[in-house]
Short mmCIF file of C-alpha atoms in Angstrom, two decimals:
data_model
loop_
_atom_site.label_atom_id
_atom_site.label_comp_id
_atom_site.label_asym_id
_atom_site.label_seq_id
_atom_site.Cartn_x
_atom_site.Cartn_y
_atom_site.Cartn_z
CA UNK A 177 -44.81 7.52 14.40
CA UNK A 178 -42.67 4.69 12.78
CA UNK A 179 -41.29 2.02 14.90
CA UNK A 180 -37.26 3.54 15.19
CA UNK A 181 -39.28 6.75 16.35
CA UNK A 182 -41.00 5.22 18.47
CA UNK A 183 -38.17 2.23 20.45
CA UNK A 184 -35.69 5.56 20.52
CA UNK A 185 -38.50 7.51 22.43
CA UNK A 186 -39.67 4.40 24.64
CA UNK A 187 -36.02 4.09 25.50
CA UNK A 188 -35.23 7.98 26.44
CA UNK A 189 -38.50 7.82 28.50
CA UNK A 190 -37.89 4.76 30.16
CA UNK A 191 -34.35 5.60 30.90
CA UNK A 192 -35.43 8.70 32.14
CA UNK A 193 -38.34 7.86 34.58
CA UNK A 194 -35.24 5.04 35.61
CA UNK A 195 -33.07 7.75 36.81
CA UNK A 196 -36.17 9.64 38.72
CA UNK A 197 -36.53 6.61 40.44
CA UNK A 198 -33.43 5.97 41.27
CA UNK A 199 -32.60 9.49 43.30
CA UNK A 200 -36.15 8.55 45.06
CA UNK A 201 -34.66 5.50 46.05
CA UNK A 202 -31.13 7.06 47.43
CA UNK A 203 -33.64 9.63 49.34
CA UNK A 204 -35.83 6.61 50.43
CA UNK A 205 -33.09 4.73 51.87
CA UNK A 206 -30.94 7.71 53.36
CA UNK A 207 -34.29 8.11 55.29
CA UNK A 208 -35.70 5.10 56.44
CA UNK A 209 -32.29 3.57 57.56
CA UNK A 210 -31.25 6.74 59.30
CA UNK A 211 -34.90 6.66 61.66
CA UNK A 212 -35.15 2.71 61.92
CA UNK A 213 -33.37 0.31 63.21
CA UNK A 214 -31.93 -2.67 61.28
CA UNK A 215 -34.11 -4.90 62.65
CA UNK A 216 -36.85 -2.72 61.39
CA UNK A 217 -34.92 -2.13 58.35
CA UNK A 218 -34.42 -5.99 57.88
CA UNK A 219 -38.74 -6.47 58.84
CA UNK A 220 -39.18 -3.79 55.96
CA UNK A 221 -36.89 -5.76 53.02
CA UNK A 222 -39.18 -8.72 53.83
CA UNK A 223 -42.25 -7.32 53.38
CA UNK A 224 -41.34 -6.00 50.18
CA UNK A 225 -39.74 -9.33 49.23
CA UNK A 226 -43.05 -10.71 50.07
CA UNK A 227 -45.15 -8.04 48.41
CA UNK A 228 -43.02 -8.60 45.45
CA UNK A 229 -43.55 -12.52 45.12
CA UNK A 230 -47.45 -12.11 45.76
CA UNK A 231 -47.85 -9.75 42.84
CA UNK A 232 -45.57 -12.14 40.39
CA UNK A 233 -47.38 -15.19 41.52
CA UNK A 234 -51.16 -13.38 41.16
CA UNK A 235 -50.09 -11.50 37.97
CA UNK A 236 -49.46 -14.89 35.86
CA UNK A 237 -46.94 -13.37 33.63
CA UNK A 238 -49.27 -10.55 31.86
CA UNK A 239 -46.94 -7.80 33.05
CA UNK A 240 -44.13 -9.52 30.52
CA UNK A 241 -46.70 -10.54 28.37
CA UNK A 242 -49.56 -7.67 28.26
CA UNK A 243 -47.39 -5.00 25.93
CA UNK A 244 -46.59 -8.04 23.21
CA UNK A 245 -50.67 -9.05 23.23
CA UNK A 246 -51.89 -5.57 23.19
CA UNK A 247 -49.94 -4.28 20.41
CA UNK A 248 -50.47 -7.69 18.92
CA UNK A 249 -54.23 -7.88 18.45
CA UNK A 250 -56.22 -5.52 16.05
CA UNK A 251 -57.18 -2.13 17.13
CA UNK A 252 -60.69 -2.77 18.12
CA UNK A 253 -59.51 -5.60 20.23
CA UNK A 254 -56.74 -4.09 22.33
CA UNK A 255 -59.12 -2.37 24.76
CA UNK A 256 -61.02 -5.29 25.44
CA UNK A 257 -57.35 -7.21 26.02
CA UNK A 258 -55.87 -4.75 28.54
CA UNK A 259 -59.14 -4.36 30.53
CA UNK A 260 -59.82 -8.02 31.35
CA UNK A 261 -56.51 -8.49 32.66
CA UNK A 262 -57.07 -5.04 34.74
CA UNK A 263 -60.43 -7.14 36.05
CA UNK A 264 -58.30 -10.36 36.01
CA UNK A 265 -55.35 -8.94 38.49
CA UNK A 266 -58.06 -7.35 40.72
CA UNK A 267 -59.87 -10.42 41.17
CA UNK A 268 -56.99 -12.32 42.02
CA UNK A 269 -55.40 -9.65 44.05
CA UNK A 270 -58.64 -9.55 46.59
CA UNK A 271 -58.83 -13.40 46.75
CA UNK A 272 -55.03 -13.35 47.81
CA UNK A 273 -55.31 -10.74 49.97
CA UNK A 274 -58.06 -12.27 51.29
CA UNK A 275 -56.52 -15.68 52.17
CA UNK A 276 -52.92 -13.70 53.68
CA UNK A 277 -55.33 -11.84 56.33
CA UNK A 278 -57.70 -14.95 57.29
CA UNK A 279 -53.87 -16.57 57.74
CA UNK A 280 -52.63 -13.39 59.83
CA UNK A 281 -55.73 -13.27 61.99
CA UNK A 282 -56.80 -17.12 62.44
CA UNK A 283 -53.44 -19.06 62.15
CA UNK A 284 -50.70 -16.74 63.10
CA UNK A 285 -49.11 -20.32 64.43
CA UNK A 286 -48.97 -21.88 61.15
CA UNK A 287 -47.32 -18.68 59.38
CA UNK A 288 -44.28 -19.09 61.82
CA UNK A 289 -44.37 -22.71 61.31
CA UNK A 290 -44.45 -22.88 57.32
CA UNK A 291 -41.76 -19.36 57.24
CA UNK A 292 -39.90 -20.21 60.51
CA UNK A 293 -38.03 -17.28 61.80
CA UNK A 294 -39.12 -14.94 58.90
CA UNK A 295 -42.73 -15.93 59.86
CA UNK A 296 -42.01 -14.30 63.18
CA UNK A 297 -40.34 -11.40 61.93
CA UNK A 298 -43.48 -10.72 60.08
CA UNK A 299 -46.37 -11.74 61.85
CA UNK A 300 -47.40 -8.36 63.30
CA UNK A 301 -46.73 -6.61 59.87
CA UNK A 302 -48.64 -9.19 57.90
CA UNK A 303 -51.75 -7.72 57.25
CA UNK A 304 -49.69 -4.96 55.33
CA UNK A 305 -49.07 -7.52 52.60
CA UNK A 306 -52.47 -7.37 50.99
CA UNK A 307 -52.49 -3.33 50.39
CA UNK A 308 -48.96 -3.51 49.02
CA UNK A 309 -49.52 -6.32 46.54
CA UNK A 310 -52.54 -5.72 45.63
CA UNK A 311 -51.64 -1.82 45.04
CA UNK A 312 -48.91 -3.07 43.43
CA UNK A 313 -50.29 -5.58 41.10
CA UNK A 314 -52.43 -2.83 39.49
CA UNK A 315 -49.53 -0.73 39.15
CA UNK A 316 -47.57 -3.37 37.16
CA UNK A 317 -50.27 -4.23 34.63
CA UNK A 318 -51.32 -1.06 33.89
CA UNK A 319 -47.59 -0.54 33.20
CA UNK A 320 -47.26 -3.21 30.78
CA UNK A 321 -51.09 -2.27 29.43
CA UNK A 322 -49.34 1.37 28.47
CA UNK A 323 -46.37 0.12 27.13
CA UNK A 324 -48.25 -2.19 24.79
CA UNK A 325 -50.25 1.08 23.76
CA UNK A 326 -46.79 2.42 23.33
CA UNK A 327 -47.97 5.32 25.25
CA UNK A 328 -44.48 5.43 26.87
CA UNK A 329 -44.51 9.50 27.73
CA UNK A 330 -47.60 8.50 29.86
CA UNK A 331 -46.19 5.65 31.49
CA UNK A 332 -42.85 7.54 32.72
CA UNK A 333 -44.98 10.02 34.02
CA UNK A 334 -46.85 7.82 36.16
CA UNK A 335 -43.03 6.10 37.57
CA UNK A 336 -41.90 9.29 37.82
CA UNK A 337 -44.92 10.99 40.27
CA UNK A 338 -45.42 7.21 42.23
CA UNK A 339 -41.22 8.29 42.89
CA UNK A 340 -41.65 11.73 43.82
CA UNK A 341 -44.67 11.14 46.20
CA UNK A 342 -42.89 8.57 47.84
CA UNK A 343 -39.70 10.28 48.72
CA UNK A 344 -41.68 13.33 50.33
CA UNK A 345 -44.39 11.32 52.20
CA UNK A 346 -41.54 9.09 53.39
CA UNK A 347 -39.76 12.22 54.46
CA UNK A 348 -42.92 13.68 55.48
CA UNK A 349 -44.10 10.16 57.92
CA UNK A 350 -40.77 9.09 58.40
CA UNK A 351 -37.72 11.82 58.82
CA UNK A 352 -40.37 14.40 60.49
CA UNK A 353 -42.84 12.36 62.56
CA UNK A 354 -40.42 9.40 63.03
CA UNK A 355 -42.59 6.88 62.28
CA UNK A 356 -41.93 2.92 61.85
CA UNK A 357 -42.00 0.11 59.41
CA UNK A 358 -46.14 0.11 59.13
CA UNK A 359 -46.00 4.51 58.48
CA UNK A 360 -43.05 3.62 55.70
CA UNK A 361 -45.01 0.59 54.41
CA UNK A 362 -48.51 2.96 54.27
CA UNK A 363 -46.04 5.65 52.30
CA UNK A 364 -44.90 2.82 49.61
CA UNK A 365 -49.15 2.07 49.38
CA UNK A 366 -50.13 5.74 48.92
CA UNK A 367 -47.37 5.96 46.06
CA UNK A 368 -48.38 3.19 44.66
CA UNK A 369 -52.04 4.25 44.34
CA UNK A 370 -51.18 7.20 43.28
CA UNK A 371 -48.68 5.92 40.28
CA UNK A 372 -52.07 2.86 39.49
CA UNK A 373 -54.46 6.44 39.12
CA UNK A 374 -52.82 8.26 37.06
CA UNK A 375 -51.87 5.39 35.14
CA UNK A 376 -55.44 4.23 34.75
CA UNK A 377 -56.06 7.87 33.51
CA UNK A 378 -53.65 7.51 31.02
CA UNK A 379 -54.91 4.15 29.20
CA UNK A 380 -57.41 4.74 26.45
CA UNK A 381 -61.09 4.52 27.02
CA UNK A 382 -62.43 0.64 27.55
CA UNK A 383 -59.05 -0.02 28.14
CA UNK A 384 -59.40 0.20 32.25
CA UNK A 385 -62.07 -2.73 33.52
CA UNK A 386 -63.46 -5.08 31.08
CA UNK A 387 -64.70 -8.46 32.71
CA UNK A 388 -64.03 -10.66 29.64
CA UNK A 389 -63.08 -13.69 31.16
CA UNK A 390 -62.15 -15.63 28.15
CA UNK A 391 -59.98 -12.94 26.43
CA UNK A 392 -58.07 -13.01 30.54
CA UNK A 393 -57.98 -16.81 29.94
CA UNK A 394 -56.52 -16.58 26.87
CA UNK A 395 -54.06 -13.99 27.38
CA UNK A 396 -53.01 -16.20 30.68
CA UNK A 397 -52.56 -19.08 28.72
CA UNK A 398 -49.82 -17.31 26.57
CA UNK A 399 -48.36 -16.04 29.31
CA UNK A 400 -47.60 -19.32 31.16
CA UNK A 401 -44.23 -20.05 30.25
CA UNK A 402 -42.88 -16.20 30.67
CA UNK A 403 -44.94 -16.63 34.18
CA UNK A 404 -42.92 -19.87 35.37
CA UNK A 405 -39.65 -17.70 34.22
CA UNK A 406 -40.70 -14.74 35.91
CA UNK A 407 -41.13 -17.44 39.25
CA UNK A 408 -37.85 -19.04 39.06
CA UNK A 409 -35.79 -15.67 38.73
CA UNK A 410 -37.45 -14.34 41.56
CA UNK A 411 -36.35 -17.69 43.30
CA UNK A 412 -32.59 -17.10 42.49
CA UNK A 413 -32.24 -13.27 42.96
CA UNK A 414 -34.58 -12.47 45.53
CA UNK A 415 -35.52 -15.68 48.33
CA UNK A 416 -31.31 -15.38 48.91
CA UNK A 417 -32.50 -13.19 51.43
CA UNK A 418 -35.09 -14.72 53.07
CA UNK A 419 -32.90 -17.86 53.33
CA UNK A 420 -30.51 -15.63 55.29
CA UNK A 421 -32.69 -15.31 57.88
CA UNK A 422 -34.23 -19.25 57.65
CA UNK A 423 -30.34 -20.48 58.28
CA UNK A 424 -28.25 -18.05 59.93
CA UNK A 425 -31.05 -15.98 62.29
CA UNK A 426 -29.00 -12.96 61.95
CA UNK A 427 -32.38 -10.41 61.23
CA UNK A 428 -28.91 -7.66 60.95
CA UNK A 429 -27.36 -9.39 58.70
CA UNK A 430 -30.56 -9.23 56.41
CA UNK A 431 -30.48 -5.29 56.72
CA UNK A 432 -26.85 -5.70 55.51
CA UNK A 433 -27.15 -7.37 52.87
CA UNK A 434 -30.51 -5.70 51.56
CA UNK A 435 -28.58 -2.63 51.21
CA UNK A 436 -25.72 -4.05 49.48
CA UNK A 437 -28.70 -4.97 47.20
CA UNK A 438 -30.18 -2.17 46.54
CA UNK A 439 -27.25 -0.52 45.20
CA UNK A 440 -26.74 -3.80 42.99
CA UNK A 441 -30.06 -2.72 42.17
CA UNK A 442 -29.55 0.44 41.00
CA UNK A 443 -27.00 -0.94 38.44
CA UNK A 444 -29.40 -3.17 37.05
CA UNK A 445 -31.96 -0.80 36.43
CA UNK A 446 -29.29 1.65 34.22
CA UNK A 447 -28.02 -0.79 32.48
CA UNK A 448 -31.53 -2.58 31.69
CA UNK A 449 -32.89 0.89 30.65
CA UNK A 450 -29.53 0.83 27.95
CA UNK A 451 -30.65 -2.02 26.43
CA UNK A 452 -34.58 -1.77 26.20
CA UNK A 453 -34.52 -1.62 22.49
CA UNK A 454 -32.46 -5.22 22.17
CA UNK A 455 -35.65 -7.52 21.63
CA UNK A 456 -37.26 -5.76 18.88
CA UNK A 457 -34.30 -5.09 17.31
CA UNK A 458 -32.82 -8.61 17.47
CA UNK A 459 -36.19 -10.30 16.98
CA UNK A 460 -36.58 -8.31 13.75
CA UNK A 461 -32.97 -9.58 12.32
CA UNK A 462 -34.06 -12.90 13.14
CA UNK A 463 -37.32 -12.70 11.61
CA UNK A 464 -35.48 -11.48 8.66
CA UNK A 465 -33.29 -14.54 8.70
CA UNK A 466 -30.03 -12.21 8.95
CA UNK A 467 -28.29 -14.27 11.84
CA UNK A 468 -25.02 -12.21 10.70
CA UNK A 469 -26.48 -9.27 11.71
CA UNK A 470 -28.31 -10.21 14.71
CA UNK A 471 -24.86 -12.27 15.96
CA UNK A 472 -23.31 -8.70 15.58
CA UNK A 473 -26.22 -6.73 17.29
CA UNK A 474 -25.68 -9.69 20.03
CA UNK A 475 -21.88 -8.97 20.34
CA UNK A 476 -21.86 -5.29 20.55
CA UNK A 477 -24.76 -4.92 23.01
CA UNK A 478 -23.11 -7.35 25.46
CA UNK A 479 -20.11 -5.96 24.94
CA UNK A 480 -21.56 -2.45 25.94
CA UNK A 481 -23.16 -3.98 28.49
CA UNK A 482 -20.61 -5.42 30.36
CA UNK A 483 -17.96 -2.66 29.70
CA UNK A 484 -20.23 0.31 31.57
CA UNK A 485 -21.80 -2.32 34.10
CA UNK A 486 -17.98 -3.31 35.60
CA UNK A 487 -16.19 -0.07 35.18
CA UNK A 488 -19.61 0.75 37.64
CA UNK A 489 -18.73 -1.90 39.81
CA UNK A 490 -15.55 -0.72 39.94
CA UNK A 491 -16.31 2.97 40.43
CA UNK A 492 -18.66 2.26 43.43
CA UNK A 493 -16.56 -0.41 45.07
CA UNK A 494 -13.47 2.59 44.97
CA UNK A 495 -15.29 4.80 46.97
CA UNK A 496 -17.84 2.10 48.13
CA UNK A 497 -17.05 3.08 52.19
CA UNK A 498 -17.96 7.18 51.82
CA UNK A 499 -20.76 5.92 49.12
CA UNK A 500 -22.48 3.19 52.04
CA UNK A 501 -22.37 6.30 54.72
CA UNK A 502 -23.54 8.86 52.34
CA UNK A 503 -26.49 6.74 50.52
CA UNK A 504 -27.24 5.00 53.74
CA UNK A 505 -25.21 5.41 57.61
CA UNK A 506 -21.91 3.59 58.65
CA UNK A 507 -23.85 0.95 60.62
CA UNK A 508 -24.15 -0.74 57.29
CA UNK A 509 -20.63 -0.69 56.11
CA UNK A 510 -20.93 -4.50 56.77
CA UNK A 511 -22.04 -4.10 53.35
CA UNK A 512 -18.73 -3.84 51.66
CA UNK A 513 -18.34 -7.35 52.29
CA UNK A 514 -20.82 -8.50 49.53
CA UNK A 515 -21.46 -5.17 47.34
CA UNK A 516 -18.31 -5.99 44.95
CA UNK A 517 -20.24 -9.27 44.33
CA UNK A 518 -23.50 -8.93 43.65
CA UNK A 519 -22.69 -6.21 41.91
CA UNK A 520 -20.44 -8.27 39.06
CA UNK A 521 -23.71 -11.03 39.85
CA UNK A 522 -25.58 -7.99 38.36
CA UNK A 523 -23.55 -7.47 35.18
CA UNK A 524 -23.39 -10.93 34.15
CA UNK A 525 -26.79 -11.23 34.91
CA UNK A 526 -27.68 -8.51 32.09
CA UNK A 527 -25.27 -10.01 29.87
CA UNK A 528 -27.22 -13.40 30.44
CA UNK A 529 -30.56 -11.84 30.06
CA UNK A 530 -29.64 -10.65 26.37
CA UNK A 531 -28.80 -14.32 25.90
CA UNK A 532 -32.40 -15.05 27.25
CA UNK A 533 -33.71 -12.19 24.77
CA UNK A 534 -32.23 -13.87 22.30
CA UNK A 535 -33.44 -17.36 22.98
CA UNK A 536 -36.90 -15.85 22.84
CA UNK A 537 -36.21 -14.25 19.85
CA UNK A 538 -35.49 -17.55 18.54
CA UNK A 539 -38.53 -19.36 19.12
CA UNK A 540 -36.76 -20.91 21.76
CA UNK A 541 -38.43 -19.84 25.09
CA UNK A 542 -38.73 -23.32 26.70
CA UNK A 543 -34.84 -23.23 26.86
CA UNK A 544 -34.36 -20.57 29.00
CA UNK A 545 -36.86 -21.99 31.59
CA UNK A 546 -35.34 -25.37 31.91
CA UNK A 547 -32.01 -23.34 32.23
CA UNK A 548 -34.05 -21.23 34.82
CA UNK A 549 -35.39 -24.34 36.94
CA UNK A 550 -31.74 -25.74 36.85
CA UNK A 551 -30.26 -22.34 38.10
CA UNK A 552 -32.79 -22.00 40.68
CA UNK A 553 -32.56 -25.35 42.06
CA UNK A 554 -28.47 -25.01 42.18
CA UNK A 555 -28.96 -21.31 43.76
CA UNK A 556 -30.94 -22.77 46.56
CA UNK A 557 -28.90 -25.52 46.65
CA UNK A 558 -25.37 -23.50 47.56
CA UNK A 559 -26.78 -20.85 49.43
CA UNK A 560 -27.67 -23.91 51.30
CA UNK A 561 -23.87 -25.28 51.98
CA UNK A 562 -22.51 -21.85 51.87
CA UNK A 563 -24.78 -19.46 53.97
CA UNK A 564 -23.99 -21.32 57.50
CA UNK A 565 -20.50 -21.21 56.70
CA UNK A 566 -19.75 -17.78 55.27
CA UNK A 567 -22.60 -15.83 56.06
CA UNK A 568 -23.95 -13.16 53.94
CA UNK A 569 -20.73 -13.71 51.75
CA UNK A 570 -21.87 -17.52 51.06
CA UNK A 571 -25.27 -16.04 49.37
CA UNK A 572 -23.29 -13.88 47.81
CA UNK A 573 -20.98 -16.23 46.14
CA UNK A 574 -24.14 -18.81 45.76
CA UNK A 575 -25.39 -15.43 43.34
CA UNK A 576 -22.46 -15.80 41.64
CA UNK A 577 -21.97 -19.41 40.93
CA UNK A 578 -25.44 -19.49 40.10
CA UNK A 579 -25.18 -16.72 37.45
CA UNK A 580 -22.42 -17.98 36.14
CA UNK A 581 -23.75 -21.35 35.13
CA UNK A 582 -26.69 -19.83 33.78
CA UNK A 583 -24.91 -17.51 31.90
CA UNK A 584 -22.67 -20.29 30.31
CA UNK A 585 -25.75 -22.39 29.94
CA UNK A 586 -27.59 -19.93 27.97
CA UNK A 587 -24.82 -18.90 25.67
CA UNK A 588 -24.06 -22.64 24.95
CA UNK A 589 -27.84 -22.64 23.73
CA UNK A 590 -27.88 -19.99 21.54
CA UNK A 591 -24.84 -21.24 19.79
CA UNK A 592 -26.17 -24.04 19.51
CA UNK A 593 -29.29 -22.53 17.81
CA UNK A 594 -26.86 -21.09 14.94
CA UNK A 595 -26.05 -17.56 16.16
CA UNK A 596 -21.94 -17.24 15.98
CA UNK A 597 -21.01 -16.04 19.58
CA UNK A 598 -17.48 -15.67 19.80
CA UNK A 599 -16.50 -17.41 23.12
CA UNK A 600 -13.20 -15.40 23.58
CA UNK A 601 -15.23 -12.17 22.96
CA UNK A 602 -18.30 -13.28 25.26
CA UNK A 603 -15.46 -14.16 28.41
CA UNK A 604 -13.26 -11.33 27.85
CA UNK A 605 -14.98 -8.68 30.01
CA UNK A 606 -14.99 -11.10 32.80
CA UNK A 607 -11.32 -11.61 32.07
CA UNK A 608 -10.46 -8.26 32.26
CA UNK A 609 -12.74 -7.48 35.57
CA UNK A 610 -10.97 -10.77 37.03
CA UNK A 611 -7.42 -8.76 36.51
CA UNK A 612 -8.52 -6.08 38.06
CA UNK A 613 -10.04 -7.68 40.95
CA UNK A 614 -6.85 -9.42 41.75
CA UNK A 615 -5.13 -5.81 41.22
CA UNK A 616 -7.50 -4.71 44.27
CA UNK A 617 -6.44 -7.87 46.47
CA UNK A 618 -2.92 -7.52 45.58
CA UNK A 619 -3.31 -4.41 46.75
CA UNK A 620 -5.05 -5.35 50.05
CA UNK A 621 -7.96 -2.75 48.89
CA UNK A 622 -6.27 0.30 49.71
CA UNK A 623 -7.60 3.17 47.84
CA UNK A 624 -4.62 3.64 45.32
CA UNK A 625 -4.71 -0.24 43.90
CA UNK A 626 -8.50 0.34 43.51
CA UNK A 627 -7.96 3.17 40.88
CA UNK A 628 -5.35 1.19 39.75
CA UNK A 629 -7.36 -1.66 38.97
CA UNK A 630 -10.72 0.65 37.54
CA UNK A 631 -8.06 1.77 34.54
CA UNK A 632 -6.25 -1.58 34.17
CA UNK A 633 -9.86 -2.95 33.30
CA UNK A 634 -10.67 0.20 30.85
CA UNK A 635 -7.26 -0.23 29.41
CA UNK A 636 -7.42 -4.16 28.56
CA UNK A 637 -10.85 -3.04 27.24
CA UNK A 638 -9.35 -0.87 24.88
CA UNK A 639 -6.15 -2.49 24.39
CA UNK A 640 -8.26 -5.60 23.01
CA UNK A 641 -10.98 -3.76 21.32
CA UNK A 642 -13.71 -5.33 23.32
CA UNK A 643 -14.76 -1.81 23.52
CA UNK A 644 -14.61 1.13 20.69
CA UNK A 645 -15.63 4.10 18.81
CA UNK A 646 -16.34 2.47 15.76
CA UNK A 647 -18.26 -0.73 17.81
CA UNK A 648 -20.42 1.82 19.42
CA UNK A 649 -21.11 3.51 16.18
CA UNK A 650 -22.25 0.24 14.99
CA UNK A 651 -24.62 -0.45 17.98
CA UNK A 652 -26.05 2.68 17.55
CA UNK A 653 -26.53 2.09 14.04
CA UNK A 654 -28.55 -1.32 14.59
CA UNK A 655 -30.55 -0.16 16.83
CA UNK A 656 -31.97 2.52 14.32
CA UNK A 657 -32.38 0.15 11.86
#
């Protein structure tokens, strides 16, 4: 299979197993904040935050790194590459857990102490932590090992069963026995083994446990500076929420704006799947020292980008009342407050992440991690000043801030690195969403000024050809090249 063949299938499969595990998640979510309480709900989103942290910090960047090294090294070698960092992960995994649990059972004390309120919250849940991440931390390398075996059909089959089991065991544990956080957090375990076996199944022979130390050193090593960038983005889109409960001690408010979240979530995951063939494509132009083209392949994906992520923004935020009681229940309409923002956070997040792409594509990764440090510092910084003053809608605006900078930052950088980025072009979706966001406040939100302001935005798209036939035809065209 040639390469085109082979980024168009990796992108239909991942795009596919993306929507799969997307209705899981709607089912999920109806469920478990229909049987538990938001204080439950609220314990739940910080165990996962948790979880989530534990298997970046123990995974040292091989899950960005694993499917570049695998399908980097000769043939003979690639087993020997994705198996040590299977051992590698395991190892770790077990040490970690290790540590969390003599913390839970011997210095409960010093967990509130070092996590304040969130410590408390968690305590009695705590020894879940090592099952999830280290369940988890499996999961995501053997991920990465597949995709750098471009064994993509594989590797969406393994998302898509871990999605399936968990929607019907949560249903199952949750909807039908009523059960709490620790029977949902055991359903999100079982899943999760269940997704690591089959994936293990799927890698190639040698490929599954190899205890080459030096090969897991070395692949480490390359990994470091993705790792410290994987770090630092977790610190600015994800620790917002534990800081919610550090300032304000609303454990609600966290349940609130976890949900509001998850449906910025969603967004990101649709619009990442869209643009999963970027980096090879770009990186290839570059290598080929055609900056024309790859300034073009640059403008037209973040133009597509941001077009479908804010006419989503402003499709959910429309009917973004009926949506929250549907997807969820009307306790958590508290949600409309922030889902607008982090939503738009979302978008121009993508938009900067191409600019990151890009960067890398460059030769330029140590950029976007100073950039990265900077925005994480600032993020912490105003959800700091804002969070005791507006609430949820202060980390929401700290998102925002924060994105924006680094977006800014990041585009100044690869101008500066000789890619033409048309400024006007780059800041006219955010223009046009602007207009239509004061449409909305003009209109005081009612339903009518919404709709209004959803076809203002297409129209000003279309109006100043930000957006077109022929500009998708070329996108489509680069990314067969």
């Amino acid at each position: 299979m040639n390469r085109t063949r082979s980024i168009v299938r990796g992108s239909v499969y991942s795009g596919g197993s993306v929507l799969v595990s997307m209705a899981a998640m709607l089912v999920v979510g109806k469920i478990f904040t229909n049987v538990l309480d938001k204080s439950g709900v609220a314990v739940f989103a910080l165990l996962l935050i948790w979880s989530d942290f534990f298997i970046l910090a123990g995974n040292c960047g091989l899950a960005m790194c694993l499917p570049k090294l695998i399908a980097g090294a000769p043939a003979e070698r690639r087993p020997r590459v994705s198996g040590s960092a299977v051992v590698f992960q395991a190892t770790v995994g077990v040490v970690i857990g290790a540590a969390v649990l003599a913390a839970w059972r011997f210095f409960p004390g010093g967990i509130v102490r070092v996590l304040g309120r969130d410590g408390g919250l968690l305590t009695p849940y705590l020894w879940l932590l090592p099952p999830l991440f280290f369940v988890g931390g499996l999961r995501d390398t053997a991920l990465a090992a597949l995709a750098g075996f471009n064994r993509y059909a594989q590797r969406a089959a393994g998302i898509i069963t871990a999605a399936v089991a968990q929607a019907v065991l949560v249903f199952i544990f949750l909807w039908i026995l009523r059960g709490d956080v620790t029977a949902l957090a055991g359903t999100f375990v079982a899943a999760y083994a269940l997704e690591t076996v089959w994936l293990f199944i799927a890698l190639p022979r040698g490929a599954r446990w190899q205890a080459d130390w030096r090969a897991a050193a070395e692949s480490v090593r390359f990994s470091l500076a993705l790792y410290v960038n994987t770090l630092l983005t977790f610190l600015f889109q994800r620790f917002d929420t534990v800081l919610i409960v550090l300032i304000t001690r609303d454990v609600e408010a966290v349940a609130v704006y976890e949900i509001a979240k998850r449906l910025a979530t969603m967004l990101s995951r649709v619009l990442g799947a869209m643009l999963v063939p970027y980096l090879p494509n770009v990186s290839d132009l570059i290598a080929r020292e055609d900056a024309d083209g790859a300034a073009r392949l640059l403008r037209v994906a973040g133009a597509a980008a941001t077009f479908f992520g804010y006419l989503g923004v402003l499709a959910a935020v429309t009917i973004q009342e009926p949506l929250i009681v549907a997807l969820f229940n009307a306790d958590y309409l508290g949600a409309t407050m922030v889902l607008g923002l982090l939503m738009i956070v979302t978008c121009i997040a993508v938009q900067t992440g191409l600019m990151g792409q890009t960067l890398i594509a460059l030769g330029r990764p140590g950029i976007v991690t100073l950039v990265n440090i900077a925005t994480a510092g600032l993020s912490v910084g105003a959800n700091l000043l804002l969070l005791p003053r507006l609430g949820i809608q202060g980390a929401a605006v700290a998102a925002l801030i924060a994105g924006a900078i680094s977006n800014a930052a990041q585009t100044f950088f690869v101008r500066r690195a000789g890619l033409r980025v048309s400024i006007p072009r780059h800041l006219a979706p955010h223009l046009f969403m602007a207009i239509a966001v004061g449409i909305m406040l003009l209109g005081g939100g009612a339903f009518l000024w919404r709709v209004i302001a959803a076809a203002a935005f297409v129209a000003l798209c279309f109006a100043f050809r930000l957006i077109a036939p022929d500009q998708l035809r070329v996108t489509l065209a680069a990314w067969k090249k």
